[in-house]
Coordinates of C-alpha atoms and ligand atoms in Angstrom, one line a residue:
M1 CA -23.8 -17.3 28.5
M2 CA -20.0 -18.3 29.0
R3 CA -19.0 -18.6 32.6
I4 CA -15.1 -18.1 32.9
G5 CA -12.6 -19.1 35.4
V6 CA -11.1 -17.4 38.0
Y7 CA -7.4 -18.4 38.9
V8 CA -5.3 -16.8 41.5
Q9 CA -1.7 -17.4 42.1
V10 CA -0.5 -17.2 45.8
P11 CA 3.7 -17.5 45.0
F12 CA 4.9 -18.6 48.7
C13 CA 5.8 -21.9 50.3
Q14 CA 7.7 -22.8 53.8
T15 CA 10.5 -24.4 52.0
K16 CA 11.4 -25.0 48.2
C17 CA 10.8 -29.1 47.8
T18 CA 13.8 -30.2 45.8
Y19 CA 11.9 -31.1 42.8
C20 CA 9.9 -28.5 42.5
N21 CA 9.9 -26.3 39.2
F22 CA 7.4 -23.6 39.9
H23 CA 8.2 -19.8 40.6
T24 CA 7.4 -19.7 44.1
G25 CA 9.5 -18.6 46.8
V26 CA 10.6 -18.8 50.5
V27 CA 9.5 -15.4 52.1
S28 CA 8.7 -13.8 55.2
S29 CA 5.1 -13.9 56.6
S30 CA 4.4 -10.3 56.9
R31 CA 4.7 -9.7 53.0
F32 CA 1.5 -12.0 52.7
A33 CA -0.8 -9.3 53.8
P34 CA 0.6 -6.5 51.0
Y35 CA 0.3 -9.1 48.5
V36 CA -3.5 -10.4 48.6
E37 CA -4.1 -6.9 49.1
A38 CA -2.1 -5.8 45.3
V39 CA -4.0 -9.1 44.2
C40 CA -7.1 -7.6 44.9
W41 CA -7.1 -4.6 43.3
E42 CA -6.0 -6.5 40.4
I43 CA -9.1 -8.0 40.6
R44 CA -11.4 -4.8 41.5
E45 CA -9.5 -2.9 38.5
H46 CA -8.7 -5.7 35.8
R47 CA -10.9 -4.1 33.4
E48 CA -8.2 -0.6 33.3
L49 CA -5.4 -2.9 33.9
L50 CA -5.8 -4.4 31.1
N51 CA -7.0 -2.5 28.9
A52 CA -3.7 0.2 29.9
A53 CA -1.4 -3.1 29.2
G54 CA -2.9 -3.5 26.1
V55 CA -5.2 -6.6 26.6
V56 CA -8.4 -7.2 24.4
W57 CA -11.2 -8.6 26.5
P58 CA -13.8 -10.0 24.0
E59 CA -17.1 -8.3 24.2
R60 CA -18.4 -11.8 23.9
L61 CA -17.6 -12.7 27.9
E62 CA -19.5 -9.9 29.0
R63 CA -23.2 -9.2 29.7
S64 CA -23.7 -5.8 28.5
S65 CA -26.5 -7.6 26.1
A66 CA -28.5 -9.5 28.9
A67 CA -31.0 -8.1 31.1
P68 CA -30.0 -7.4 34.5
L69 CA -30.6 -10.3 36.8
Q70 CA -33.7 -9.8 39.5
N71 CA -32.0 -7.8 42.4
Q72 CA -28.9 -6.8 40.4
S73 CA -28.0 -3.4 38.8
A74 CA -27.0 -2.7 35.7
T75 CA -23.9 -2.8 35.9
A76 CA -23.6 -6.1 37.8
S77 CA -25.1 -7.3 35.0
E78 CA -22.5 -6.2 32.3
R79 CA -19.6 -8.6 34.3
P80 CA -18.7 -11.6 33.3
I81 CA -20.1 -14.8 35.0
V82 CA -17.6 -16.5 37.0
N83 CA -18.6 -19.8 38.6
T84 CA -15.4 -21.9 39.1
V85 CA -12.2 -20.5 41.3
Y86 CA -9.1 -21.9 41.5
I87 CA -6.8 -20.6 44.5
G88 CA -3.2 -21.9 43.7
G89 CA 0.7 -22.1 43.9
G90 CA 2.8 -22.1 46.0
T91 CA 0.7 -22.5 49.4
P92 CA -2.2 -20.7 49.7
S93 CA -3.1 -22.4 52.7
L94 CA -0.6 -20.7 54.3
L95 CA -2.4 -17.0 53.9
E96 CA -4.3 -15.9 57.1
T97 CA -7.9 -16.8 56.6
Q98 CA -8.9 -13.3 56.4
G99 CA -6.7 -13.1 53.1
V100 CA -8.9 -15.9 51.6
Q101 CA -12.0 -14.6 52.6
N102 CA -10.6 -11.0 51.2
L103 CA -9.9 -12.9 47.8
L104 CA -13.1 -14.1 47.2
D105 CA -15.0 -10.8 48.2
A106 CA -13.0 -9.1 45.7
I107 CA -13.8 -11.9 43.2
R108 CA -17.9 -11.7 44.0
E109 CA -17.6 -7.9 43.6
S110 CA -16.2 -7.8 40.7
F111 CA -17.5 -10.4 38.6
C112 CA -21.3 -11.9 38.7
A113 CA -20.5 -14.7 41.1
E114 CA -22.3 -18.2 40.1
F115 CA -19.5 -20.4 42.2
V116 CA -19.8 -23.7 41.5
E117 CA -16.7 -25.0 42.6
V118 CA -13.9 -22.8 44.5
T119 CA -11.1 -24.8 45.1
L120 CA -8.2 -23.9 47.6
E121 CA -4.8 -25.7 47.4
A122 CA -3.6 -26.7 50.5
D123 CA -0.6 -28.5 52.0
P124 CA -1.6 -31.0 55.0
E125 CA 0.9 -29.9 58.0
T126 CA -1.1 -26.4 57.8
I127 CA -4.0 -27.8 58.3
E128 CA -6.2 -26.8 61.4
A129 CA -9.7 -26.9 62.2
E130 CA -10.2 -23.1 62.8
K131 CA -9.0 -22.4 59.3
A132 CA -11.0 -25.3 57.9
T133 CA -14.5 -23.5 59.2
A134 CA -13.5 -20.2 58.2
W135 CA -12.4 -21.3 54.4
A136 CA -15.7 -23.0 54.1
R137 CA -17.3 -19.8 55.5
A138 CA -15.2 -17.4 52.9
G139 CA -17.2 -20.2 50.5
I140 CA -14.1 -23.0 49.4
N141 CA -15.5 -26.1 48.8
R142 CA -13.0 -27.7 47.8
V143 CA -9.4 -28.4 49.0
S144 CA -6.1 -30.0 46.4
F145 CA -3.7 -31.6 48.9
G146 CA -0.2 -31.0 47.6
L147 CA 0.4 -34.7 49.2
Q148 CA 2.8 -36.3 46.6
S149 CA 3.2 -39.7 48.8
F150 CA 2.2 -41.2 52.0
S151 CA 6.0 -42.6 52.6
D152 CA 8.0 -40.5 55.2
K153 CA 11.0 -41.4 53.1
E154 CA 10.4 -40.1 50.3
L155 CA 8.4 -37.1 51.5
I156 CA 12.0 -36.4 53.4
A157 CA 13.8 -36.8 50.6
A158 CA 11.7 -34.4 48.4
G159 CA 12.2 -31.7 50.7
R160 CA 8.2 -31.9 52.2
M161 CA 7.2 -30.5 55.3
H162 CA 4.3 -32.6 55.9
R163 CA 4.8 -36.5 57.6
R164 CA 1.9 -39.3 56.3
T165 CA 0.4 -38.6 59.7
D166 CA -0.5 -35.0 58.9
I167 CA -2.6 -36.7 55.7
Y168 CA -4.6 -38.5 57.9
G169 CA -5.3 -35.1 61.0
A170 CA -6.0 -33.4 57.7
V171 CA -8.7 -34.9 55.7
P172 CA -10.9 -36.0 58.7
I173 CA -10.9 -31.8 60.0
L174 CA -11.8 -31.0 56.6
R175 CA -14.6 -33.2 56.4
A176 CA -16.2 -31.6 60.0
A177 CA -15.8 -28.2 58.5
G178 CA -18.3 -28.9 55.8
I179 CA -15.6 -29.2 52.9
S180 CA -17.0 -32.6 51.1
N181 CA -14.6 -32.8 47.5
I182 CA -10.7 -33.3 48.7
S183 CA -8.3 -33.8 45.5
F184 CA -5.0 -35.6 46.5
D185 CA -1.9 -34.9 44.0
L186 CA 0.8 -37.6 43.8
I187 CA 4.0 -37.8 42.4
A188 CA 5.2 -40.9 40.5
G189 CA 9.0 -41.1 40.6
L190 CA 10.2 -39.4 44.0
P191 CA 13.6 -41.0 45.2
H192 CA 13.2 -44.1 47.0
Q193 CA 9.7 -44.9 45.2
T194 CA 9.3 -48.6 45.0
K195 CA 6.6 -50.5 43.0
G196 CA 5.7 -51.5 46.8
S197 CA 6.0 -48.1 48.4
W198 CA 3.6 -46.7 45.5
K199 CA 1.0 -49.5 45.7
K200 CA 1.3 -48.7 49.8
S201 CA 0.3 -45.0 49.2
L202 CA -2.3 -46.3 46.2
E203 CA -3.7 -48.2 49.0
E204 CA -3.5 -45.3 51.7
L205 CA -5.2 -42.9 49.2
E206 CA -8.3 -45.8 49.3
A207 CA -8.3 -45.5 52.8
L208 CA -8.8 -42.2 52.9
A209 CA -11.3 -41.9 49.4
P210 CA -10.8 -38.5 48.1
E211 CA -13.5 -37.5 45.3
H212 CA -10.2 -36.6 42.7
V213 CA -6.9 -37.7 42.3
S214 CA -3.7 -35.7 40.2
V215 CA -1.0 -38.2 39.5
Y216 CA 2.2 -36.4 37.9
L217 CA 5.3 -37.9 36.9
L218 CA 8.6 -36.6 38.6
E219 CA 10.2 -33.6 35.9
I220 CA 13.0 -33.9 35.3
D221 CA 14.6 -30.6 34.2
E222 CA 17.0 -27.5 34.6
G223 CA 14.4 -25.9 36.4
S224 CA 14.8 -27.8 40.1
R225 CA 17.5 -28.5 42.3
L226 CA 16.6 -32.5 42.1
G227 CA 16.0 -31.9 37.8
K228 CA 19.4 -30.2 37.4
E229 CA 21.1 -33.4 39.5
V230 CA 19.6 -36.3 38.0
L231 CA 20.7 -34.4 35.0
Q232 CA 24.6 -34.0 36.1
G233 CA 24.3 -37.4 37.6
G234 CA 25.0 -36.6 41.2
A235 CA 24.0 -38.0 44.1
R236 CA 22.3 -34.3 46.1
Y237 CA 18.9 -34.5 46.8
S238 CA 18.6 -38.2 46.4
A239 CA 19.0 -38.1 42.8
S240 CA 20.9 -41.4 42.8
A241 CA 17.7 -42.7 44.2
V242 CA 15.5 -41.2 40.9
P243 CA 13.5 -44.6 39.3
S244 CA 13.9 -45.3 36.1
E245 CA 11.9 -43.7 33.0
D246 CA 10.2 -47.2 32.8
E247 CA 9.7 -47.8 36.4
M248 CA 7.9 -44.4 36.6
A249 CA 5.5 -45.7 33.9
D250 CA 5.0 -48.7 35.6
F251 CA 3.7 -47.0 38.6
Y252 CA 1.6 -44.7 36.3
E253 CA 0.2 -48.4 35.2
M254 CA -0.4 -49.4 38.3
T255 CA -2.2 -46.2 39.2
Q256 CA -4.4 -46.5 36.1
D257 CA -5.5 -50.4 37.3
G258 CA -6.0 -49.5 41.0
L259 CA -8.4 -46.0 40.6
R260 CA -10.4 -48.0 38.0
R261 CA -10.9 -50.7 40.5
M262 CA -11.4 -48.0 43.5
G263 CA -14.3 -46.6 41.2
Y264 CA -12.5 -43.3 39.4
H265 CA -13.0 -41.8 36.5
H266 CA -9.6 -41.2 34.2
Y267 CA -11.0 -38.1 32.5
E268 CA -7.5 -36.6 31.9
I269 CA -4.1 -38.2 31.4
S270 CA -3.2 -36.9 34.8
N271 CA -6.3 -36.5 36.7
W272 CA -9.0 -39.5 37.9
A273 CA -12.7 -38.9 39.7
K274 CA -15.3 -40.2 41.4
P275 CA -18.3 -39.8 38.5
G276 CA -19.4 -35.9 39.1
F277 CA -16.0 -34.7 40.8
E278 CA -14.0 -34.3 37.8
S279 CA -12.2 -30.5 38.4
K280 CA -14.8 -28.3 36.7
H281 CA -12.1 -25.3 36.8
N282 CA -9.4 -27.5 35.1
L283 CA -11.8 -29.1 32.0
K284 CA -11.9 -25.2 30.9
Y285 CA -8.1 -25.1 30.6
W286 CA -8.3 -28.4 28.6
R287 CA -11.3 -27.4 26.5
R288 CA -10.2 -24.1 25.6
E289 CA -12.7 -21.8 27.5
P290 CA -11.5 -18.2 29.0
Y291 CA -9.9 -17.4 31.8
L292 CA -9.0 -15.0 34.2
G293 CA -5.3 -15.3 36.2
F294 CA -5.0 -12.8 38.9
G295 CA -1.4 -12.8 41.1
A296 CA 2.5 -13.2 40.3
G297 CA 3.1 -15.1 37.6
A298 CA -0.6 -16.2 36.7
H299 CA -1.6 -17.2 32.9
S300 CA -4.9 -16.0 31.1
F301 CA -6.7 -16.8 28.2
S302 CA -9.6 -14.7 26.0
G303 CA -10.1 -17.2 23.5
T304 CA -8.3 -15.1 21.3
E305 CA -5.4 -13.6 23.4
R306 CA -2.9 -14.9 26.1
W307 CA -0.8 -12.8 28.5
A308 CA 0.7 -13.3 32.1
N309 CA 1.9 -11.5 34.9
A310 CA 5.6 -11.0 36.2
H311 CA 6.5 -13.9 37.8
D312 CA 8.7 -11.8 40.8
A313 CA 6.3 -11.4 43.5
A314 CA 7.8 -8.2 44.9
A315 CA 8.3 -6.9 41.4
Y316 CA 4.1 -7.5 40.6
V317 CA 3.5 -5.6 44.3
N318 CA 5.3 -3.3 43.1
A319 CA 4.1 -2.6 39.6
L320 CA 0.1 -2.6 41.2
Q321 CA 0.9 0.4 43.5
N322 CA 2.2 2.2 41.0
G323 CA -0.9 1.6 38.9
R324 CA 0.4 -1.0 36.6
L325 CA -0.4 -4.0 35.8
P326 CA 3.1 -6.0 35.3
V327 CA 1.9 -8.1 31.7
E328 CA 4.1 -10.7 29.8
Q329 CA 4.1 -12.9 27.2
H330 CA 1.0 -11.0 25.9
E331 CA 0.3 -12.7 22.6
K332 CA -2.4 -13.3 20.0
V333 CA -3.3 -16.6 19.7
T334 CA -2.8 -17.6 15.7
S335 CA -5.3 -19.9 14.0
G336 CA -2.2 -22.4 13.8
Q337 CA -1.3 -22.2 17.3
A338 CA -5.0 -22.8 18.2
L339 CA -5.0 -25.9 16.2
E340 CA -2.0 -27.1 17.9
E341 CA -4.1 -26.7 21.2
E342 CA -7.3 -28.1 20.2
L343 CA -5.3 -31.4 19.4
F344 CA -2.8 -31.1 22.0
L345 CA -5.2 -29.9 25.1
G346 CA -8.2 -31.9 23.6
L347 CA -6.1 -35.3 23.6
R348 CA -5.1 -35.2 27.1
Q349 CA -8.9 -35.7 27.7
L350 CA -9.6 -39.1 27.7
D351 CA -12.9 -38.4 25.6
G352 CA -10.8 -37.5 23.1
I353 CA -11.7 -35.0 20.4
D354 CA -13.8 -34.6 17.7
V355 CA -11.7 -34.9 14.3
A356 CA -15.0 -33.1 12.0
R357 CA -15.0 -30.6 14.4
I358 CA -11.6 -29.3 14.1
E359 CA -11.4 -29.9 10.4
Q360 CA -14.5 -28.0 9.9
E361 CA -13.7 -24.9 12.4
Y362 CA -10.0 -24.4 11.1
G363 CA -10.2 -25.7 7.4
V364 CA -8.0 -28.7 7.6
T365 CA -7.5 -32.7 6.8
L366 CA -6.1 -34.3 9.6
K367 CA -6.2 -37.7 8.3
A368 CA -2.6 -37.9 7.7
K369 CA -1.6 -36.8 11.0
F370 CA -3.8 -39.7 12.7
D371 CA -3.0 -42.7 10.1
P372 CA 0.5 -43.0 11.2
L373 CA -0.6 -42.9 14.5
A374 CA -3.1 -45.1 14.6
T375 CA -1.4 -47.8 12.7
A376 CA 1.5 -47.4 15.6
G377 CA -1.7 -48.4 18.0
L378 CA -0.8 -44.9 19.7
I379 CA -4.6 -43.6 19.4
E380 CA -7.7 -45.0 19.0
R381 CA -10.9 -43.8 16.2
E382 CA -14.4 -44.2 16.7
G383 CA -16.1 -42.3 14.3
S384 CA -15.2 -39.4 14.2
V385 CA -13.7 -39.0 17.6
V386 CA -10.0 -39.9 18.2
R387 CA -8.4 -40.6 21.4
L388 CA -5.4 -41.9 23.1
A389 CA -4.9 -45.6 23.1
P390 CA -5.6 -45.9 27.0
G391 CA -2.6 -48.7 27.3
R392 CA -0.4 -46.1 25.8
L393 CA -0.8 -43.0 27.7
S394 CA 2.4 -43.1 29.5
I395 CA 3.7 -42.6 26.3
S396 CA 1.6 -39.5 25.6
N397 CA 4.5 -37.0 25.6
E398 CA 5.8 -39.3 21.9
V399 CA 2.3 -38.8 20.7
F400 CA 2.6 -35.1 20.9
V401 CA 5.8 -35.0 19.2
E402 CA 4.6 -36.6 16.3
L403 CA 1.0 -35.0 16.1
L404 CA 2.9 -31.5 16.4
R405 CA 5.4 -32.5 13.9
Ligands
SF4_501 S1 5.0 -27.2 48.1 FE1 4.4 -26.8 45.8 S2 5.0 -25.1 45.0 FE2 5.7 -24.9 47.0 S3 7.8 -25.6 46.9 FE3 7.2 -27.6 47.6 S4 6.3 -28.3 44.9 FE4 7.1 -26.4 44.8

C-alpha cells in the first residue's frame, strides 16, 4: 500500500531575507491563528474540497479495499496512509506550539497516520526549551534549520535574524527535548562569502554534527531583492560582494569533499545525510511519489495530476472561510511531462535512474539523448543505470538543459 507525504506551508517570516524568492510575508502574529485554523479545515475537508475544485484523487491511494486495522473503524481504514509530514515555510517555528499541535492533530484525524518522519522548519533564534518540548510531545521528530552560514557578517548582509551563537544555543535545546534528527540548510554564494569563511562554516557544522545537511547555491533571479540588484549591477544588499559562479562551484566541491570526510552520504544534488537519515519526505518528491500539500501556495501531486493552492495567505484564508479551496495551476501530467520529470528528478539523486525501466514504461529509446552526455563526461553509465558524473554535479543544470532539449 502506497504511503503518502503531507506538506503544510506556513508562509510567515519575521523579516524578508535579501536573497529570498519564496512567497512568504512578514505579517502581524495575530494572523497566525486564523491561518492555522484555515489549514486545519482544509486538511479535514480535503476530499470534498478537492472534489469541488475538480481534482481527482486516485482510488489506488485510498485504502477502501483493505481490511480495517485492529481497533479502527471502517472509515479510518479507507483513509490514505500518511507516513511523512513536513511543516515548512516561511518560518513555522514562529507559530504557537498549540498551532503545530493542531496541525498534526488534524492530519492524524483525517488520514491513517503511520508517522515515521515529522519535520518542522525552524530558524535558530526562535528555539526555546519549552517550545522544543511541546514540539516533541506533538510528534515532531526532525527539525530543519535555515541557518545558511555560521558567519555573522554573511548573516547580517543576508538580512537574517539569527547569529552564530543562536545556532550553538538551539541545537542542544532540541537534543535535550529528544529531537534527535536535525538538518542544517546552508547557502553557498552569500555576499562576503569566501573560501575561508565557507571552510569555517563546514568546520562549525562538523562540531555540531547534524544528521542531515542541505546546501543550496544562491539563486540570482528577479524573484529576490538581492538577485535583482545583482542582475542590475547594483551594490545594494551587498550585491557587489556576491561570489562569482566559479567561487560558488568551488564552495560546492569543498562541501562534497568535506562532508564525505565527515561521514555524510551524498544522496541528492543538494543533500547529504548520515546513513539512515536521508529525508524520507523529500525523497517522495524526487521519486515522484504522491503527496498532499496544505496551506497557501502548497503544491500537491497524486501521481497523475499536479495542483497548487493560491499563494496569497489572506486570499487563501478568505476562500476557505467561504467554503472553497483556491486551487491554481491544476494540470493532468501528460506522458511526456512524466518522462521529463523521471529524468530531471531521477538524476538529481546520486543513485541515478534505471534507463531500462523508464524506456519500457514510456515506450521510448533514450540512447541518443545520453550518448553525447556520456562522451562529454557529464554522466556515467553502469549497466542500465545512468547517473550524473560525481565531479560534474555543480554544472548539473547544463546536463538537464541538454537532456530536456
Ligand atoms: S526565513 Fe526563509 S522563507 Fe523567510 S524570508 Fe528568510 S529565506 Fe525567505
